[in-house]
Coordinates of C-alpha atoms and ligand atoms in Angstrom, one line a residue:
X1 CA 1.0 -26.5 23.3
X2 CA 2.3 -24.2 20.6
X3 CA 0.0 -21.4 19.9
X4 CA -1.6 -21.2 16.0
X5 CA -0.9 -17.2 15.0
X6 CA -2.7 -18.5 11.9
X7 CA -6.1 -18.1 14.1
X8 CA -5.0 -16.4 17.0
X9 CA -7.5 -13.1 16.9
X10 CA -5.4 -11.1 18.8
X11 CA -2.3 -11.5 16.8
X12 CA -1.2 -8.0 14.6
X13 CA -1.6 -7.3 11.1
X14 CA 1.1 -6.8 9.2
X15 CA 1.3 -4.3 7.0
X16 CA 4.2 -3.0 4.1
X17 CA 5.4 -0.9 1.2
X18 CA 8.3 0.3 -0.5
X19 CA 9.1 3.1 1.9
X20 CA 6.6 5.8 3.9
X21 CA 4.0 5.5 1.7
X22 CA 2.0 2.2 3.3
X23 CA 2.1 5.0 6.1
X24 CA -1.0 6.5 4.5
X25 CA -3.2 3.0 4.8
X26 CA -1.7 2.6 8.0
X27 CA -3.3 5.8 9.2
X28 CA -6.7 4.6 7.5
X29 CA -6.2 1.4 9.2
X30 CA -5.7 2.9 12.9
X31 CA -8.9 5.1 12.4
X32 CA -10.6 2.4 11.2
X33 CA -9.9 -0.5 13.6
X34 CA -8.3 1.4 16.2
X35 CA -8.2 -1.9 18.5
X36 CA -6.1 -4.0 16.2
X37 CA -1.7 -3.9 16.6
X38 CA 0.1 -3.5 14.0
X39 CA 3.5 -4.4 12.5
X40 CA 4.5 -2.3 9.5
X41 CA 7.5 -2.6 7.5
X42 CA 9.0 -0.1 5.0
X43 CA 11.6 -0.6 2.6
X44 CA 13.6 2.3 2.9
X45 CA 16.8 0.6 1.3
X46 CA 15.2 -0.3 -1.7
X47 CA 12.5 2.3 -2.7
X48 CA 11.3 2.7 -5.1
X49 CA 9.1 -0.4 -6.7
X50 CA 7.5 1.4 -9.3
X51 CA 10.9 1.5 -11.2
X52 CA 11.3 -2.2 -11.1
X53 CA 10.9 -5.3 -12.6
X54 CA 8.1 -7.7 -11.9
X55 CA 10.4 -10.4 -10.6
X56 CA 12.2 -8.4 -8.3
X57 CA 9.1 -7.2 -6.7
X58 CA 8.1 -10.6 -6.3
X59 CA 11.0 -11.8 -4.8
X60 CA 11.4 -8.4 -2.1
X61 CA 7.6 -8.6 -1.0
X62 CA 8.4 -12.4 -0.4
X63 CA 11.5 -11.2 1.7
X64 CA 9.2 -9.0 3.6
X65 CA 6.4 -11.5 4.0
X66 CA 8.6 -14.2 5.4
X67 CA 10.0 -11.4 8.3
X68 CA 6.6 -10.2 8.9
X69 CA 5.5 -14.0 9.4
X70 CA 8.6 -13.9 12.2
X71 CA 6.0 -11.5 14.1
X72 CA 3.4 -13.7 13.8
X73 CA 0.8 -11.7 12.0
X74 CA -2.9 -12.8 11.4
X75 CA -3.1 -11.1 8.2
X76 CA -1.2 -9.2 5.8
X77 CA -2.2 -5.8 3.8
X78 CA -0.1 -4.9 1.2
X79 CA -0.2 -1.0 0.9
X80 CA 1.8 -0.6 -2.1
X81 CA 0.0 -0.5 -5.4
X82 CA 2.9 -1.7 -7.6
X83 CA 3.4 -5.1 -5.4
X84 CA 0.0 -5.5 -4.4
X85 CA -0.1 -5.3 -9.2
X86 CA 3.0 -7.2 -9.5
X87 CA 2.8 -9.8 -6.4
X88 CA -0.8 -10.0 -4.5
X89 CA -1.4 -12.8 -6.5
X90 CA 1.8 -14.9 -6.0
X91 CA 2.0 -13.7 -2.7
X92 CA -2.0 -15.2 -1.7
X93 CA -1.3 -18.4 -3.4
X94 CA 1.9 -19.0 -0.8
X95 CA 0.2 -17.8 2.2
X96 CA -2.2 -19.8 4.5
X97 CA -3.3 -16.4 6.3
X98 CA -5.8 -13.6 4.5
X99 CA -3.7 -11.2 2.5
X100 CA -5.4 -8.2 0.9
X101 CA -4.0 -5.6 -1.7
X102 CA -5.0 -2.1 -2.4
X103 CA -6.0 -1.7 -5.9
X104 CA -9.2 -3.7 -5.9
X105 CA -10.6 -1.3 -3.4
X106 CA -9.3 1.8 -5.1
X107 CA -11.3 0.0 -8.4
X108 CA -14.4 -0.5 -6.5
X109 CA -14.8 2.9 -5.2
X110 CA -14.0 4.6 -8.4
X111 CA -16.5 2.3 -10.1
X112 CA -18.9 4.0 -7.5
X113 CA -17.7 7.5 -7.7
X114 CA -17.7 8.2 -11.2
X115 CA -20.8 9.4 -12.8
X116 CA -19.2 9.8 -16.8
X117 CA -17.6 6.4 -16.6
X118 CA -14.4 8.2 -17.6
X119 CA -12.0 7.2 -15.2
X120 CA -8.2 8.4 -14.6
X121 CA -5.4 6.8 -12.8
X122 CA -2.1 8.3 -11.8
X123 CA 0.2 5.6 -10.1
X124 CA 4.3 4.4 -10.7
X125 CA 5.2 2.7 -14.0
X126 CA 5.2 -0.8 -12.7
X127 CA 1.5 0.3 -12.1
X128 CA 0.3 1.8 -14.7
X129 CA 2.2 -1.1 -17.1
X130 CA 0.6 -3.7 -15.7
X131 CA -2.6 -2.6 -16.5
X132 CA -4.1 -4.1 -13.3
X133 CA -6.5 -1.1 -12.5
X134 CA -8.1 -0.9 -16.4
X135 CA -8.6 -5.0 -16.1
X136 CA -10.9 -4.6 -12.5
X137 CA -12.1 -1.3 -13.4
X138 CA -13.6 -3.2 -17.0
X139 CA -14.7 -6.3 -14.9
X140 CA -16.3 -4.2 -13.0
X141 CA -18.1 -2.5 -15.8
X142 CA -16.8 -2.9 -19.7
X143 CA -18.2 1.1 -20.7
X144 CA -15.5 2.5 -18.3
X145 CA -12.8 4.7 -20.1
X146 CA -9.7 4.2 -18.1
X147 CA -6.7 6.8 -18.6
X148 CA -3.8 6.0 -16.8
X149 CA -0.5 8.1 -16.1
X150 CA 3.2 7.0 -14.7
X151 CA 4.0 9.8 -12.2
X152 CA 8.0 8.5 -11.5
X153 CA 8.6 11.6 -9.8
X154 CA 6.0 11.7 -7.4
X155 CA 7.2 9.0 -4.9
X156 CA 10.8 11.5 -4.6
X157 CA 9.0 14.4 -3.8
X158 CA 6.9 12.9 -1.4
X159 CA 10.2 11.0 0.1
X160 CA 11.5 14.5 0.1
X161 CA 8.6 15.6 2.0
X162 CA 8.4 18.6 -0.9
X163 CA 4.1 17.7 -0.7
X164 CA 3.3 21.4 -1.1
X165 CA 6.1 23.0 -3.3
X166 CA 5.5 25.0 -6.3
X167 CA 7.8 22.3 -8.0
X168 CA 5.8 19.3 -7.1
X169 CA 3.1 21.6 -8.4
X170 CA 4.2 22.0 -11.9
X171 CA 5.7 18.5 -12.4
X172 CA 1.6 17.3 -11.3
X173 CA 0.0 20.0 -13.9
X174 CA 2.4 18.5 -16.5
X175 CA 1.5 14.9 -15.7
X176 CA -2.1 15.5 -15.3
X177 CA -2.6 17.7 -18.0
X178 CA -3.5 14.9 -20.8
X179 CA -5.7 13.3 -18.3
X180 CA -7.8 17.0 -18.1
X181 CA -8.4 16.5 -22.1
X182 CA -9.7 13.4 -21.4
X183 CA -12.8 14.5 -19.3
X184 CA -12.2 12.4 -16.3
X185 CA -14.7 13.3 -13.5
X186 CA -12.8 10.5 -11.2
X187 CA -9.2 10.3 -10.4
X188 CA -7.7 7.1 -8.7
X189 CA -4.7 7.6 -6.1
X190 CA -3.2 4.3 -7.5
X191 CA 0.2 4.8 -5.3
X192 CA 0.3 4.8 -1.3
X193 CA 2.4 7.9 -1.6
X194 CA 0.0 10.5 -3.8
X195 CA -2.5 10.7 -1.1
X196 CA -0.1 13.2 0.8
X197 CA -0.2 15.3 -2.3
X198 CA -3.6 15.3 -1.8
X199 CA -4.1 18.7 -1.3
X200 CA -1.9 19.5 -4.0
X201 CA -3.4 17.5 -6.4
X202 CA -6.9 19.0 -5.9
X203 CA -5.9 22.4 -6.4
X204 CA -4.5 21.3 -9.6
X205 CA -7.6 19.2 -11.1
X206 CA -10.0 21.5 -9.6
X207 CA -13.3 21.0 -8.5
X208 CA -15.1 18.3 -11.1
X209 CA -12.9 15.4 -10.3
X210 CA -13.4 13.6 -7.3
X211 CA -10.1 12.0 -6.1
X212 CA -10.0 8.4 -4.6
X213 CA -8.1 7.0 -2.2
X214 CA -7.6 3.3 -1.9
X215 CA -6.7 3.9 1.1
X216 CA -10.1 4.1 3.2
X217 CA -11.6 1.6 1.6
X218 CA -8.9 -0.9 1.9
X219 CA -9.1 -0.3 6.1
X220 CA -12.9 -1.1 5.5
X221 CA -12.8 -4.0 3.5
X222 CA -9.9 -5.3 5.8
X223 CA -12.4 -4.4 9.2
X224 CA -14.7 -6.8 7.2
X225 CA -12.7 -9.3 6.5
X226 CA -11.2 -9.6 10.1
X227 CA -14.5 -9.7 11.3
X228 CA -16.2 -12.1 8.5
X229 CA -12.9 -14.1 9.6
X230 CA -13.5 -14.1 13.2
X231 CA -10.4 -12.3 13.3
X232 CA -11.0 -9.4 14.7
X233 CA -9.3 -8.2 18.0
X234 CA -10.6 -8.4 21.4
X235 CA -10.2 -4.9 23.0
X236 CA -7.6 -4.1 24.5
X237 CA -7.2 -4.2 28.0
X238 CA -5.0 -1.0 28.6
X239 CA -7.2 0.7 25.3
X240 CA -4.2 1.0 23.5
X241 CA -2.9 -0.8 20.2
X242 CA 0.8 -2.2 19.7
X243 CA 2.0 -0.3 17.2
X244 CA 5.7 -1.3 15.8
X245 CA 7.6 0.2 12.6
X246 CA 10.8 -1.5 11.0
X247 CA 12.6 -0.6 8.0
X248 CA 15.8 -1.2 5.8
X249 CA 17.5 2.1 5.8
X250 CA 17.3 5.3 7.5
X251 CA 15.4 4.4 10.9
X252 CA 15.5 8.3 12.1
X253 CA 14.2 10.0 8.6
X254 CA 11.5 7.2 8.6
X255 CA 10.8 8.0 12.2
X256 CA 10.5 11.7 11.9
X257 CA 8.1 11.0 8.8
X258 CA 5.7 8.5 10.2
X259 CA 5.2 10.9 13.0
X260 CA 4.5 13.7 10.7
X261 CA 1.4 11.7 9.2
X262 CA 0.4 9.4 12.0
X263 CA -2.3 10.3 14.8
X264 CA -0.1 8.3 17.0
X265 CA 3.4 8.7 18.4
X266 CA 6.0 6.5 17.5
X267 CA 8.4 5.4 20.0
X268 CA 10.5 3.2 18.0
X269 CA 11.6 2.4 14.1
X270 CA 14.3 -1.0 14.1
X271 CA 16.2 -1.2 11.1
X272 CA 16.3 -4.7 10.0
X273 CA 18.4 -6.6 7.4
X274 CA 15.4 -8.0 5.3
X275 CA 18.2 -9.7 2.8
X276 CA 18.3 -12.1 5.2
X277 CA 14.8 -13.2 4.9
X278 CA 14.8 -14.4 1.5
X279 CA 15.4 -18.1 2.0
X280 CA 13.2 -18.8 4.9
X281 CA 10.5 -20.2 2.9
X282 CA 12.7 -22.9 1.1
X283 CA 14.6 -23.7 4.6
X284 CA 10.8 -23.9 6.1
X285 CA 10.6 -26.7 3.2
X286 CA 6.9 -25.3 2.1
X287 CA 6.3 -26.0 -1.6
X288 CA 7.6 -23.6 -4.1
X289 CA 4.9 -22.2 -6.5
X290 CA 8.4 -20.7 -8.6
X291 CA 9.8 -24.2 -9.7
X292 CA 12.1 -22.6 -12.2
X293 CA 13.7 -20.3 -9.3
X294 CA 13.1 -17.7 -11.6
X295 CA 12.1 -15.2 -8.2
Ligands
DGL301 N1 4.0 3.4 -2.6 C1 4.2 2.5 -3.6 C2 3.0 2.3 -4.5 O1 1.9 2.4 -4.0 C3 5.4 2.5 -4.5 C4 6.2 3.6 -4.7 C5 7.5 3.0 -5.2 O2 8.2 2.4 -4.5 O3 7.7 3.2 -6.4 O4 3.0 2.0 -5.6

């Protein structure tokens, strides 16, 4: 009898972005649930998201969703904040396993941070344009001030690895520096790649603003869904979790990166063709929620 990944507990979660950036969830994820395997993809070739249009998004998290589904993954986590903005929602309606994003949980921890209601987010245009954050932040409560900020340049610098030069420095003081006249006392971390300017970034908004990463809470909420599931992981019998990296580009550079952030050592980063994912889901003759074609 064929096995149902769909249910199977013990099957990995799957787990992508745009490039390193998902990294950051992924390292949330392993302290988190360190019993659960994991399949991550980054899209090297294509980085960045933020940049692009909503459609395109759409149709390269589909790519990536159909070759994750090739690894038979229980769940998927979307650790990009411009698709989990431009595609979560597309994305859920196709899929018949638990797919989570990381902006509502960056929302609901701000919501529970702040104290002046006066709430900043710094994230890529697509982002920030689609107004995703300000819509759950209001829902959550309609007296929150919401500021938000494109920072283009920050997803670069962190690709560049330049997280503590006295460049990256100055570009942050000039994006953050309308957001200081506004009086935030919380900042949201609306891209996977900001929190490795972490540091950085407190230096530079100093000691009143208390900076959230959607991160954490998206590995907690995901422990809780796995669990409310019944999909969480029986242990392990050697202790130790599967982890496996693939990309589109640059295999090595991702490599040397991921284990620069990671509390694990990776062995091995495939580079895959994920063009050749994109028709899978027609071939696999499930119904289209894109009649038009349009993604
Ligand atoms: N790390 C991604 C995000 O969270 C996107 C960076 C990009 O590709 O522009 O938005």
């Amino acid at each position: 009898m064929e096995r149902d990944f769909t249910t199977d507990k013990n099957a990995p979660i799957g787990v992508f972005d745009s490039g390193v950036g998902g990294l950051t969830v992924v390292r949330e994820i392993m302290r988190q649930i360190p019993g659960e395997d994991i399949v991550y993809f980054g899209d090297t070739a294509r980085v960045p998201y933020g940049s692009k249009s909503k459609a395109t998004v759409i149709r390269y998290s589909r790519q990536i969703v159909n070759f994750l589904r090739t690894k038979q993954v229980k769940a998927i986590v979307i650790a990009c904040n411009t698709a989990s903005a431009q595609a979560l929602d597309v994305i859920e309606a196709e899929q018949d396993i638990p797919v989570l994003g990381v902006i509502g949980a960056g929302a609901r921890m701000a919501a529970q941070v702040t104290k002046n209601n006066r709430i900043g987010v710094i994230a890529t245009r697509g982002t920030i344009d689609s107004g995703v954050y300000e819509q759950l932040l209001h829902e959550l409560n309609p007296r929150f001030q919401v500021f938000g900020k494109a920072c283009p340049l920050f997803v670069p610098l962190v690709e560049e690895g330049l997280t503590h030069d006295f460049i990256t420095e100055e570009i942050a003081r000039r994006y953050v520096k309308d957001l200081q006249y506004k009086d935030i006392d919380t900042l949201i971390l609306g891209c996977t790649h900001y929190p490795l300017l972490r540091t950085l970034l407190r230096k530079v908004m100093g000691p009143g603003v208390t900076l959230v990463n959607p991160a954490y809470e998206t590995a907690i909420e995901l422990r809780q869904l796995l669990t409310d599931r019944g999909l969480a992981r029986d242990e392990h019998p050697d202790g130790q979790a599967d982890y496996r990296f693939y990309v589109s580009d640059l295999a090595d550079q991702f490599q040397e990166f991921a284990a620069s952030i990671l509390p694990y050592d990776i062995h091995q980063t495939e580079q895959i063709d994920i063009e050749a994912y994109g028709a899978l889901r027609e071939e696999a003759g499930e119904g289209s929620h894109d009649p038009e074609g349009k993604y």
